[in-house]
Coordinates of C-alpha atoms in Angstrom, one line a residue:
Chain A
M8 CA 96.0 63.8 57.9
A9 CA 97.1 67.2 56.7
K10 CA 100.6 67.6 55.3
K11 CA 103.1 68.6 58.0
R12 CA 103.5 72.4 58.1
T13 CA 106.9 73.8 57.5
I14 CA 108.1 77.4 57.3
R15 CA 107.8 77.1 53.4
T16 CA 104.3 75.8 53.3
I17 CA 102.6 78.2 55.8
P18 CA 101.1 81.5 54.6
Q19 CA 104.2 83.8 54.4
Q20 CA 102.5 87.0 55.2
R21 CA 101.0 87.8 58.6
T22 CA 97.2 88.3 58.1
P23 CA 96.6 92.0 58.4
A24 CA 94.2 93.2 61.0
R25 CA 91.6 95.7 59.8
E26 CA 91.9 99.1 61.3
Q27 CA 90.0 102.4 61.3
D28 CA 91.5 104.9 58.9
P29 CA 94.0 107.1 60.7
Q30 CA 92.4 110.3 59.5
I31 CA 88.9 109.2 60.7
R32 CA 89.9 107.6 63.9
R33 CA 91.9 110.5 65.2
T34 CA 88.5 112.3 65.6
N35 CA 86.7 109.5 67.5
F36 CA 87.1 107.2 70.5
E37 CA 86.0 104.0 68.6
E38 CA 88.3 101.1 68.7
V39 CA 91.3 101.4 66.3
A40 CA 92.1 97.7 65.6
L41 CA 89.0 95.9 64.5
G42 CA 90.1 92.3 65.1
Y43 CA 90.0 89.2 63.0
D44 CA 86.9 87.6 61.6
D45 CA 86.5 83.8 61.3
A46 CA 88.3 83.5 57.9
E47 CA 91.2 85.8 59.0
A48 CA 91.6 83.9 62.2
L49 CA 91.6 80.6 60.4
L50 CA 94.2 81.8 57.9
E51 CA 96.5 83.2 60.6
S52 CA 96.1 80.0 62.7
Q53 CA 97.6 78.1 59.7
R54 CA 100.9 80.0 60.2
C55 CA 101.6 78.3 63.5
L56 CA 104.1 75.5 63.1
L57 CA 102.8 73.8 66.3
C58 CA 106.4 73.3 67.4
P59 CA 107.0 70.3 69.6
E60 CA 109.0 72.4 72.0
P61 CA 107.3 75.8 71.7
G62 CA 109.2 78.9 72.9
C63 CA 106.0 81.0 73.0
I64 CA 104.7 79.2 76.1
A65 CA 107.8 80.0 78.0
G66 CA 107.6 83.6 76.6
C67 CA 104.2 84.0 78.1
P68 CA 104.2 85.3 81.7
V69 CA 101.3 83.0 82.6
G70 CA 102.3 80.1 80.4
I71 CA 99.3 79.8 78.0
D72 CA 99.3 76.7 75.9
I73 CA 99.6 78.9 72.7
P74 CA 100.0 76.1 70.1
G75 CA 97.1 74.3 71.8
F76 CA 94.6 77.1 71.4
I77 CA 95.8 78.0 67.9
A78 CA 95.4 74.4 66.8
R79 CA 91.8 74.5 68.1
I80 CA 91.1 77.7 66.1
G81 CA 92.5 75.8 63.0
E82 CA 90.0 73.1 63.7
G83 CA 87.2 75.6 63.8
D84 CA 86.7 74.9 67.5
V85 CA 86.7 78.4 69.0
R86 CA 85.0 77.1 72.2
G87 CA 87.8 74.6 72.6
A88 CA 90.4 77.3 72.0
Y89 CA 88.8 79.4 74.7
D90 CA 88.9 76.5 77.2
V91 CA 92.6 76.1 76.5
L92 CA 93.2 79.9 76.9
A93 CA 91.0 80.2 80.0
R94 CA 93.1 77.6 81.9
A95 CA 95.9 80.1 82.1
N96 CA 94.4 83.4 81.2
L97 CA 91.1 84.7 82.6
L98 CA 91.1 87.9 80.5
P99 CA 91.9 86.9 76.9
A100 CA 89.9 89.7 75.3
V101 CA 91.9 92.2 77.4
C102 CA 95.4 90.6 77.1
G103 CA 95.0 90.1 73.4
R104 CA 94.6 93.8 73.1
V105 CA 97.1 95.2 75.6
C106 CA 99.9 92.6 76.1
P107 CA 103.3 93.7 74.7
Q108 CA 103.4 90.5 72.6
E109 CA 106.5 91.4 70.7
N110 CA 108.5 91.1 73.9
Q111 CA 106.7 88.0 75.1
C112 CA 105.2 85.2 73.0
E113 CA 105.6 86.7 69.6
G114 CA 109.2 87.7 70.4
V115 CA 110.3 84.1 70.7
C116 CA 108.0 82.6 68.0
L117 CA 110.0 80.3 65.7
V118 CA 108.2 81.6 62.6
G119 CA 109.4 85.1 63.6
E120 CA 113.0 84.0 62.9
S121 CA 112.5 84.1 59.2
L122 CA 109.1 85.6 58.6
E123 CA 106.8 87.8 60.7
P124 CA 105.8 85.9 63.9
V125 CA 102.4 84.4 64.2
A126 CA 99.9 87.1 65.4
I127 CA 99.3 85.4 68.7
G128 CA 97.8 88.5 70.3
R129 CA 95.3 89.0 67.6
L130 CA 94.2 85.3 67.7
E131 CA 93.9 85.5 71.5
R132 CA 91.7 88.6 71.1
F133 CA 89.6 86.8 68.5
V134 CA 88.9 84.0 70.9
G135 CA 88.3 86.4 73.8
D136 CA 85.8 88.5 71.8
R137 CA 84.0 85.4 70.6
A138 CA 83.8 84.1 74.2
I139 CA 82.2 87.4 75.3
A140 CA 79.8 87.5 72.3
E141 CA 78.6 83.9 72.7
G142 CA 78.9 83.6 76.5
F143 CA 81.4 80.8 76.7
A144 CA 82.3 81.5 80.3
R145 CA 79.5 79.7 81.9
R146 CA 79.3 79.3 85.7
P147 CA 81.2 76.2 86.7
Y148 CA 80.0 74.0 89.6
I149 CA 81.2 75.6 92.8
E150 CA 81.3 73.8 96.1
P151 CA 80.8 76.6 98.6
N152 CA 83.0 76.8 101.7
R153 CA 82.7 79.2 104.6
F154 CA 85.7 81.3 103.9
R155 CA 85.4 85.0 103.1
I156 CA 88.0 86.7 101.0
G157 CA 88.6 90.5 100.7
I158 CA 90.3 91.9 97.7
V159 CA 91.6 95.4 97.6
G160 CA 91.6 96.9 94.1
S161 CA 89.6 95.7 91.1
G162 CA 92.4 95.9 88.5
P163 CA 93.8 92.9 86.7
A164 CA 95.5 91.4 89.7
G165 CA 92.4 91.7 91.9
M166 CA 90.1 90.4 89.2
A167 CA 92.3 87.3 88.6
C168 CA 92.6 86.5 92.3
A169 CA 88.8 87.0 92.8
A170 CA 88.0 84.6 90.0
D171 CA 90.2 81.8 91.4
M172 CA 89.0 82.3 94.9
A173 CA 85.4 82.3 93.9
R174 CA 85.9 79.1 91.9
A175 CA 87.4 77.5 95.0
G176 CA 84.1 78.2 96.7
C177 CA 85.0 81.3 98.8
A178 CA 82.7 84.3 99.2
V179 CA 84.7 87.1 97.5
T180 CA 84.3 90.8 98.0
V181 CA 86.3 93.2 95.8
F182 CA 86.8 96.8 97.1
E183 CA 87.3 99.5 94.6
A184 CA 88.0 103.2 95.4
F185 CA 86.4 104.5 92.2
H186 CA 82.8 104.4 91.2
L187 CA 83.4 101.7 88.5
P188 CA 85.4 98.5 88.8
G189 CA 88.3 97.7 86.5
G190 CA 91.2 99.6 87.9
V191 CA 93.8 100.7 85.3
L192 CA 91.8 98.9 82.5
R193 CA 89.1 101.5 83.2
Y194 CA 90.8 104.7 84.1
G195 CA 94.1 104.3 82.3
I196 CA 93.6 102.5 78.9
P197 CA 91.4 104.6 76.6
D198 CA 88.3 103.2 74.8
F199 CA 90.0 103.2 71.4
R200 CA 92.4 100.6 72.7
L201 CA 90.3 98.7 75.1
P202 CA 86.5 99.4 74.9
N203 CA 84.5 99.6 78.1
R204 CA 82.2 96.9 76.9
V205 CA 85.1 94.4 77.1
I206 CA 85.8 95.4 80.7
D207 CA 82.1 95.3 81.6
A208 CA 81.9 91.8 80.1
E209 CA 84.8 90.6 82.2
I210 CA 83.3 92.1 85.4
A211 CA 80.0 90.6 84.6
A212 CA 81.6 87.2 84.3
L213 CA 83.1 87.6 87.7
Q214 CA 79.8 88.6 89.1
R215 CA 78.3 85.4 87.7
L216 CA 80.9 83.5 89.7
G217 CA 79.4 85.2 92.8
V218 CA 82.1 87.9 93.2
V219 CA 80.7 91.0 94.9
F220 CA 82.1 94.4 93.9
E221 CA 82.0 97.2 96.5
C222 CA 82.8 100.4 94.6
N223 CA 83.4 103.9 96.2
T224 CA 85.3 102.1 99.0
L225 CA 88.8 103.4 99.7
V226 CA 90.5 100.8 101.9
G227 CA 92.9 102.4 104.2
R228 CA 90.7 105.4 104.8
L229 CA 87.3 103.7 105.5
F230 CA 88.8 100.7 107.2
T231 CA 92.3 99.3 107.4
I232 CA 93.8 96.0 106.2
E233 CA 94.1 94.8 109.8
Q234 CA 90.4 95.6 110.4
M235 CA 89.4 93.5 107.4
I236 CA 91.0 90.5 109.1
D237 CA 90.2 91.3 112.7
E238 CA 86.8 93.0 112.5
L239 CA 85.2 92.5 109.1
G240 CA 85.5 88.8 109.2
F241 CA 87.7 88.2 106.1
H242 CA 89.8 85.0 106.5
A243 CA 92.3 86.2 103.9
V244 CA 93.0 89.5 102.1
F245 CA 94.6 90.2 98.7
V246 CA 96.1 93.7 98.1
G247 CA 96.3 94.6 94.4
T248 CA 96.3 98.4 94.6
G249 CA 98.7 99.0 91.8
A250 CA 101.4 101.6 91.2
G251 CA 99.3 104.6 90.5
Y252 CA 101.2 107.4 92.1
P253 CA 102.5 109.6 89.2
T254 CA 106.1 110.9 89.0
M255 CA 106.6 114.5 88.2
L256 CA 110.0 115.4 86.6
G257 CA 111.0 118.0 89.1
I258 CA 112.1 120.6 86.5
P259 CA 111.4 124.3 86.9
G260 CA 107.9 125.1 86.0
D261 CA 106.3 121.7 86.5
Q262 CA 104.0 123.3 89.0
L263 CA 102.3 125.4 86.3
N264 CA 98.7 125.0 85.5
G265 CA 99.3 123.6 82.0
V266 CA 101.4 120.7 83.4
L267 CA 99.7 117.5 84.4
S268 CA 100.3 113.8 84.7
A269 CA 99.2 111.4 82.1
N270 CA 97.2 109.7 84.9
E271 CA 95.2 112.9 85.4
L272 CA 94.5 113.4 81.7
L273 CA 93.5 109.8 81.1
T274 CA 91.4 109.5 84.3
R275 CA 89.5 112.7 83.5
C276 CA 88.9 111.6 79.9
N277 CA 88.3 107.8 80.4
L278 CA 86.8 107.3 83.8
M279 CA 85.3 110.7 84.4
R280 CA 84.0 111.2 80.8
A281 CA 85.4 114.7 80.5
R282 CA 85.5 114.4 76.8
D283 CA 81.7 114.9 76.9
F284 CA 82.1 118.2 78.7
P285 CA 79.9 120.3 79.2
N286 CA 77.3 117.4 79.2
V287 CA 79.3 116.0 82.1
D288 CA 80.7 118.2 84.8
T289 CA 84.4 117.0 84.6
P290 CA 86.5 119.7 83.0
L291 CA 89.4 118.8 80.8
P292 CA 92.6 120.8 80.2
L293 CA 92.5 121.1 76.4
G294 CA 95.7 121.8 74.7
R295 CA 96.1 123.3 71.2
R296 CA 99.8 122.2 71.0
V297 CA 100.7 119.4 73.4
A298 CA 104.0 118.0 74.5
V299 CA 104.0 114.5 76.1
V300 CA 107.1 113.6 78.0
G301 CA 107.9 109.9 77.9
A302 CA 107.4 107.1 75.4
G303 CA 105.7 104.2 77.2
N304 CA 102.2 102.9 76.5
T305 CA 100.8 105.5 78.8
A306 CA 102.5 108.3 76.8
M307 CA 101.1 106.9 73.6
D308 CA 97.6 106.8 75.1
A309 CA 97.9 110.3 76.4
M310 CA 99.0 111.6 73.0
R311 CA 96.3 109.9 71.1
V312 CA 93.7 111.1 73.5
C313 CA 94.9 114.7 73.0
L314 CA 94.6 114.3 69.2
R315 CA 91.0 113.0 69.6
L316 CA 90.2 115.9 71.9
G317 CA 91.2 118.3 69.1
A318 CA 94.8 119.2 69.6
E319 CA 96.4 120.6 66.5
Q320 CA 99.9 119.3 67.2
V321 CA 101.0 116.6 69.6
T322 CA 104.7 116.0 70.2
C323 CA 106.4 113.2 72.0
V324 CA 109.5 114.2 73.9
Y325 CA 111.7 111.2 74.8
R326 CA 115.3 111.3 76.0
R327 CA 116.4 108.0 74.5
S328 CA 116.2 106.7 70.9
P329 CA 113.3 104.7 69.3
A330 CA 115.2 101.4 70.1
E331 CA 114.7 102.0 73.9
C332 CA 111.1 103.1 73.7
P333 CA 109.1 100.9 76.1
A334 CA 105.7 101.1 74.4
R335 CA 104.2 98.3 72.3
A336 CA 105.4 98.6 68.7
E337 CA 101.8 98.7 67.5
E338 CA 101.0 101.7 69.7
V339 CA 104.0 103.7 68.4
H340 CA 103.0 102.8 64.9
H341 CA 99.4 103.8 65.5
A342 CA 100.5 107.1 67.1
E343 CA 102.7 107.9 64.1
Q344 CA 99.9 107.1 61.7
E345 CA 97.6 109.5 63.5
G346 CA 100.1 112.3 63.2
V347 CA 102.1 112.4 66.5
E348 CA 105.5 114.1 66.1
F349 CA 108.3 112.2 67.8
H350 CA 111.3 114.1 69.1
W351 CA 113.7 111.3 70.1
L352 CA 116.8 112.0 72.1
T353 CA 115.3 115.1 73.5
A354 CA 115.0 115.9 77.2
P355 CA 112.9 118.6 78.8
V356 CA 114.8 121.1 80.9
A357 CA 112.2 123.6 82.0
V358 CA 108.5 124.4 81.5
L359 CA 108.0 128.0 80.5
G360 CA 105.1 129.9 82.0
D361 CA 102.9 132.7 80.7
F362 CA 101.6 135.5 82.9
G363 CA 98.4 133.7 83.9
G364 CA 100.0 130.6 85.4
G365 CA 99.7 128.7 82.2
V366 CA 102.3 127.2 79.9
R367 CA 103.8 128.9 76.8
G368 CA 106.6 126.5 76.0
L369 CA 108.9 123.6 76.9
R370 CA 112.6 124.2 76.9
C371 CA 114.4 121.0 75.8
Q372 CA 117.9 119.9 75.0
R373 CA 119.2 117.2 72.7
M374 CA 120.7 114.1 74.0
M375 CA 123.1 111.4 72.7
L376 CA 123.4 107.9 73.9
G377 CA 126.4 107.0 76.1
E378 CA 127.5 104.0 78.1
P379 CA 124.8 101.6 79.3
D380 CA 123.3 102.4 82.7
S381 CA 122.1 100.0 85.5
S382 CA 119.0 99.1 83.5
G383 CA 121.3 97.9 80.6
R384 CA 120.0 100.7 78.3
A385 CA 122.3 103.3 76.9
R386 CA 122.4 106.3 79.2
P387 CA 121.4 109.5 77.5
V388 CA 123.8 112.4 77.9
P389 CA 123.1 116.0 77.0
V390 CA 124.6 117.5 73.8
P391 CA 126.2 120.8 74.7
D392 CA 124.6 124.0 73.5
S393 CA 121.6 122.2 72.1
E394 CA 118.8 123.9 74.1
H395 CA 115.8 124.8 72.1
E396 CA 112.1 125.7 72.8
L397 CA 109.0 123.9 71.8
D398 CA 105.9 126.1 71.4
V399 CA 103.3 124.2 73.4
D400 CA 100.5 125.2 75.8
L401 CA 100.0 121.8 77.6
V402 CA 102.7 119.5 79.0
V403 CA 101.8 116.0 80.0
F404 CA 104.2 113.9 82.1
A405 CA 104.1 110.1 81.3
I406 CA 107.4 109.2 82.9
G407 CA 106.3 106.4 85.2
T408 CA 104.5 105.8 88.5
N409 CA 105.3 104.8 92.0
A410 CA 103.6 102.8 94.7
N411 CA 100.4 104.3 96.0
P412 CA 101.2 105.2 99.6
I413 CA 97.7 104.8 101.2
I414 CA 97.9 101.1 102.3
G415 CA 101.5 101.6 103.5
Q416 CA 100.5 104.6 105.5
T417 CA 97.5 103.1 107.1
S418 CA 98.6 99.5 107.9
G419 CA 101.4 97.7 109.5
L420 CA 102.4 95.9 106.2
A421 CA 106.1 95.8 105.7
L422 CA 107.3 97.8 102.7
N423 CA 110.5 97.6 100.8
K424 CA 112.8 100.6 100.5
R425 CA 111.0 101.8 97.3
G426 CA 107.6 101.9 99.1
Y427 CA 106.2 98.7 97.5
I428 CA 104.7 96.0 99.7
A429 CA 107.3 93.4 100.7
V430 CA 106.3 89.8 100.0
D431 CA 107.9 86.3 100.1
D432 CA 107.9 83.7 97.3
D433 CA 104.2 82.9 98.0
L434 CA 103.3 86.6 97.8
A435 CA 102.5 86.5 101.5
T436 CA 103.0 89.9 103.3
S437 CA 104.2 90.5 106.8
I438 CA 100.7 90.0 108.1
A439 CA 99.4 86.5 108.3
G440 CA 96.6 85.9 105.8
V441 CA 97.3 89.0 103.8
Y442 CA 98.8 88.6 100.3
A443 CA 99.8 91.2 97.7
G444 CA 100.6 91.1 94.0
G445 CA 100.7 93.1 90.8
D446 CA 102.2 96.6 90.5
I447 CA 102.0 97.3 94.2
V448 CA 104.7 94.6 94.7
T449 CA 106.7 94.8 91.5
G450 CA 106.4 98.4 90.4
A451 CA 104.7 99.3 87.1
A452 CA 104.5 96.2 84.8
T453 CA 102.0 94.7 82.5
V454 CA 98.3 93.6 82.7
I455 CA 99.2 89.9 82.2
E456 CA 102.0 90.0 84.8
A457 CA 99.5 91.5 87.3
M458 CA 97.0 88.8 86.4
G459 CA 99.6 86.1 86.9
A460 CA 100.4 87.5 90.3
G461 CA 96.7 87.5 91.3
R462 CA 96.5 83.8 90.4
H463 CA 99.7 83.0 92.2
A464 CA 98.4 84.8 95.3
A465 CA 95.2 82.8 95.0
R466 CA 97.1 79.5 95.0
S467 CA 99.0 80.6 98.2
M468 CA 95.7 81.8 99.9
K469 CA 94.1 78.4 99.2
A470 CA 97.1 76.7 100.8
Y471 CA 96.9 79.0 103.7
L472 CA 93.2 78.3 104.2
G473 CA 93.7 74.6 103.8
L474 CA 91.8 74.4 100.5
S475 CA 93.1 72.0 98.0
D476 CA 93.7 73.4 94.5
P477 CA 90.9 71.9 92.3
S478 CA 92.8 72.6 89.2
A479 CA 96.0 70.8 90.3
L480 CA 96.5 67.4 88.8
R481 CA 96.8 64.8 91.6
V482 CA 98.3 61.4 90.9
P483 CA 97.4 58.8 93.5
G484 CA 100.6 57.6 95.1
D485 CA 102.0 56.7 98.5
P486 CA 99.0 57.1 100.9
S487 CA 101.2 58.4 103.7
A488 CA 102.3 61.3 101.5
S489 CA 98.7 62.4 100.8
L490 CA 95.9 63.2 103.2
F491 CA 92.6 64.3 101.8
G492 CA 94.4 65.3 98.6
L493 CA 96.8 67.6 100.5
T494 CA 100.5 67.3 100.3
P495 CA 102.5 67.2 103.6
D496 CA 103.5 70.8 102.9
Q497 CA 100.0 71.9 102.6
R498 CA 98.9 70.0 105.7
N499 CA 101.4 71.8 107.8
F500 CA 99.8 75.0 106.5
V501 CA 96.3 74.1 107.3
R502 CA 94.8 76.5 109.8
L503 CA 91.3 75.7 111.1
R504 CA 89.6 79.0 111.1
V505 CA 85.9 78.6 111.6
A506 CA 83.9 81.1 109.7
Chain B
M17 CA 75.3 132.3 113.1
F18 CA 74.7 128.6 113.9
W19 CA 76.2 126.1 116.3
E20 CA 77.7 128.9 118.4
D21 CA 76.3 127.1 121.5
R22 CA 78.1 123.8 120.4
F23 CA 81.4 125.6 120.1
R24 CA 81.0 127.3 123.5
A25 CA 80.1 123.9 125.0
V26 CA 83.5 122.4 124.1
C27 CA 85.9 125.5 124.0
D28 CA 87.4 127.5 126.9
E29 CA 87.1 130.6 124.8
V30 CA 85.4 131.4 121.5
I31 CA 86.3 134.5 119.5
L32 CA 83.7 135.2 116.7
C33 CA 84.7 137.4 113.9
T34 CA 82.4 138.9 111.3
D35 CA 83.2 141.3 108.4
D36 CA 80.5 143.8 109.5
G37 CA 80.6 143.3 113.2
S38 CA 77.1 141.9 113.3
A39 CA 78.3 139.2 115.7
G40 CA 81.4 138.9 117.8
M41 CA 84.2 141.2 116.9
K42 CA 84.4 143.2 113.7
G43 CA 87.3 142.0 111.6
F44 CA 88.9 139.1 109.8
V45 CA 89.8 135.7 111.3
S46 CA 93.4 136.8 111.3
D47 CA 92.5 139.8 113.5
G48 CA 90.9 137.3 115.9
V49 CA 94.1 135.3 115.9
E50 CA 96.1 138.4 116.6
R51 CA 93.9 139.1 119.5
A52 CA 94.1 135.6 120.9
I53 CA 97.9 135.7 120.7
A54 CA 98.0 139.1 122.4
A55 CA 95.8 137.7 125.2
H56 CA 97.6 134.4 125.6
P57 CA 101.4 134.5 124.9
D58 CA 101.7 130.7 125.6
I59 CA 99.7 129.5 122.5
D60 CA 101.5 126.4 121.1
E61 CA 99.6 125.8 117.9
V62 CA 97.2 127.5 115.6
V63 CA 94.9 125.5 113.3
A64 CA 93.3 127.3 110.4
I65 CA 90.7 125.7 108.2
G66 CA 88.7 127.6 105.6
P67 CA 89.2 129.8 102.5
L68 CA 92.8 130.0 101.2
I69 CA 93.0 133.7 101.7
M70 CA 92.0 133.3 105.4
M71 CA 94.5 130.5 106.0
K72 CA 97.2 132.6 104.3
A73 CA 96.4 135.6 106.6
C74 CA 96.4 133.4 109.7
A75 CA 99.8 131.9 108.7
E76 CA 101.1 135.4 108.2
A77 CA 99.7 136.5 111.6
T78 CA 101.5 133.7 113.5
R79 CA 104.7 133.8 111.5
P80 CA 106.3 136.7 113.6
H81 CA 105.4 134.8 116.8
R82 CA 106.8 131.5 115.4
I83 CA 103.7 129.6 116.5
H84 CA 103.3 126.4 114.6
T85 CA 100.4 126.8 112.2
T86 CA 98.5 123.9 110.6
V87 CA 96.4 124.7 107.5
S88 CA 94.1 122.3 105.7
L89 CA 94.4 122.6 101.9
N90 CA 91.8 121.9 99.2
P91 CA 93.5 121.9 95.8
I92 CA 91.6 120.5 92.8
M93 CA 91.7 116.7 92.9
V94 CA 90.3 114.1 90.5
D95 CA 90.3 111.0 92.6
G96 CA 91.7 111.9 96.0
T97 CA 93.6 108.6 96.2
G98 CA 97.1 109.8 95.1
M99 CA 96.6 108.8 91.5
C100 CA 96.3 111.9 89.4
G101 CA 98.9 114.3 90.9
G102 CA 96.5 117.2 90.3
C103 CA 96.5 118.3 93.9
R104 CA 100.2 118.9 94.2
V105 CA 101.2 121.7 96.6
K106 CA 104.5 123.5 96.9
L107 CA 105.9 123.3 100.4
G108 CA 109.1 125.3 100.4
D109 CA 111.3 123.5 97.9
T110 CA 109.3 120.2 97.9
V111 CA 106.1 119.2 96.2
K112 CA 103.5 117.2 98.1
F113 CA 100.2 115.6 97.1
A114 CA 97.4 117.0 99.3
C115 CA 95.3 113.9 99.0
V116 CA 97.7 111.4 100.5
D117 CA 100.5 113.5 102.0
G118 CA 98.0 116.0 103.6
P119 CA 95.6 117.7 103.6
D120 CA 97.1 119.3 106.7
F121 CA 100.4 121.1 106.2
D122 CA 102.7 123.6 108.0
G123 CA 101.1 126.9 107.0
H124 CA 104.5 128.7 107.1
L125 CA 105.8 126.5 104.3
V126 CA 102.9 126.5 102.0
D127 CA 103.2 128.5 98.8
F128 CA 99.7 130.1 98.9
E129 CA 100.2 132.2 95.7
D130 CA 100.9 129.1 93.7
L131 CA 97.9 127.3 95.2
M132 CA 95.6 130.2 94.4
V133 CA 96.6 130.2 90.7
R134 CA 96.1 126.4 90.6
L135 CA 92.7 126.7 92.1
R136 CA 91.6 129.0 89.2
R137 CA 92.6 126.3 86.7
Y138 CA 89.1 125.5 85.6
A139 CA 87.4 128.8 86.4
N140 CA 85.8 129.0 82.9
E141 CA 84.7 125.4 82.8
E142 CA 83.3 125.8 86.3
K143 CA 81.2 128.8 85.1
V144 CA 79.9 126.8 82.1
A145 CA 79.0 123.9 84.3
T146 CA 77.2 126.1 86.8
E147 CA 75.3 127.8 84.1
R148 CA 74.3 124.5 82.6
W149 CA 73.3 123.2 86.0
S150 CA 71.1 126.3 86.7
E151 CA 69.6 126.0 83.3
T152 CA 68.6 122.3 83.8
C153 CA 67.2 123.2 87.2
R154 CA 65.2 126.0 85.7
M155 CA 63.9 123.6 82.9
R156 CA 63.0 121.0 85.5
T157 CA 61.1 123.6 87.5
L158 CA 59.3 124.7 84.4
A159 CA 58.5 121.2 83.4
A160 CA 57.2 120.4 86.9
T161 CA 54.9 123.5 86.9
A162 CA 53.7 123.2 83.3
P163 CA 50.1 122.1 82.9

């Protein structure tokens, strides 16, 4: 029996993750963070105190048994660690890379109170990458039933819901508007942060479960949600279309040709491969001097993409201070290393045009922090007489997104006043059998929260279809309280819909 | 000229316009619209679909008569699903996305000048891509005909 770990006996320094050199990586789209090898993962796993009442599990939106999987890594049992992870998280290789761990598990890690917290995200990624490389995710035994499930959108919410419904034995079809599945993982997050091969591996794992992907299919235009239930023979439908409708700032000049949304820049570059122009036909607006407005993860991605496309100068314009910046700390750090200039407490006032419809500059004003606003963050207020101009030829807005309106326009689904789909506690929408989750319900959030919503919806759909949840632990008890493994609640829900 | 018979089969009246007068009347579509309005003062709506300059001219032709004019816009889009914001169109003081809010808009509100500038956004890249395409086509033809 090993000696009990204490804060004094564990390795004091967080194991560094190897990274590509900033000067080299700003010229390529290869992954920046290289991930732990066996020895590094083992070393880092020794830093977990395996707390009896771990805060990290509560800090995780899907409640991963974090000490459980870290302990397995410490025992050299990566397969076992994956099994623990996979119980709660279907996309560990993705979430280990893109979760904002410092606000979630690592933010409440006990070690973090006196030292740097355990690198939970990097360990999760280590296990996820190993699972892909060695094919841990084998096809479980699936008892087929006759239910057909339609899923709208192949992003994280749709993928998670598809996996759970396929495991329950349903025939699952995922509809994707673009020509490749993956949703925001594919079009939004660049290769240097989440390589395509990781997404491909996760999609392939779903296909092994029997999930069918129908790409180039825009639900709402080709057929409606109601038609999926009434005519296409789906017994239940999950809508996970995300919040992809970009916000423009509404300042003078934002209609100019050199102004675009981060979504457009990233989609052209990532999904449409415009960075290989002219070998692909997608053109890309190249900027010599670029200003990106906003400081979220999307803004960081946009800036780092611009650097890699050859921009000489990339400036981040954000109206609040670094403390309010919503991006992952690691992304800000990486962007700084690569040479992005940050103009904190600066707000754009107008985009200045040249004679050809292009951009010649961005007029900004300095801000100072005032009283907290409704979001609890300090409200930025303009500093008088502080207007100045930035010499830029491309302006990218990364200031958030709204609900995509297509499903709302084309179906009878009830929406809330912000245009998102209205759901109850079970993620059921106003149409029987139709569930929704992810950003299209909550507004822009994180990959892991969307995934959690997809799984939540899957549980509700199984109850709606009268399927018992095979992963739920059932303790035999009073026979009158249980019928065929269903609780009285579930029994009342059972609808006999014959396929 | 093709499908003229199909148009005549479903329309009460068809006015053909050609630039050189080789078929129908000689003149632009907007001239045809003027003629229709002159002949039928009770026209309720005009729908114009085609090149921007034509839709703009039609909207200008109907403006003095205050006839509601619908135009169908084709700004540059990446995905056509409301995601990129590339297809934004100025309508008076508001900005709309043609892919999800349109593509049909009130022609009297559309800022055509702005739209024409936006359509030229990738003029150079389009030229490069076209040249590359013709080049690969030519190479393919050469390869196919080579002994």
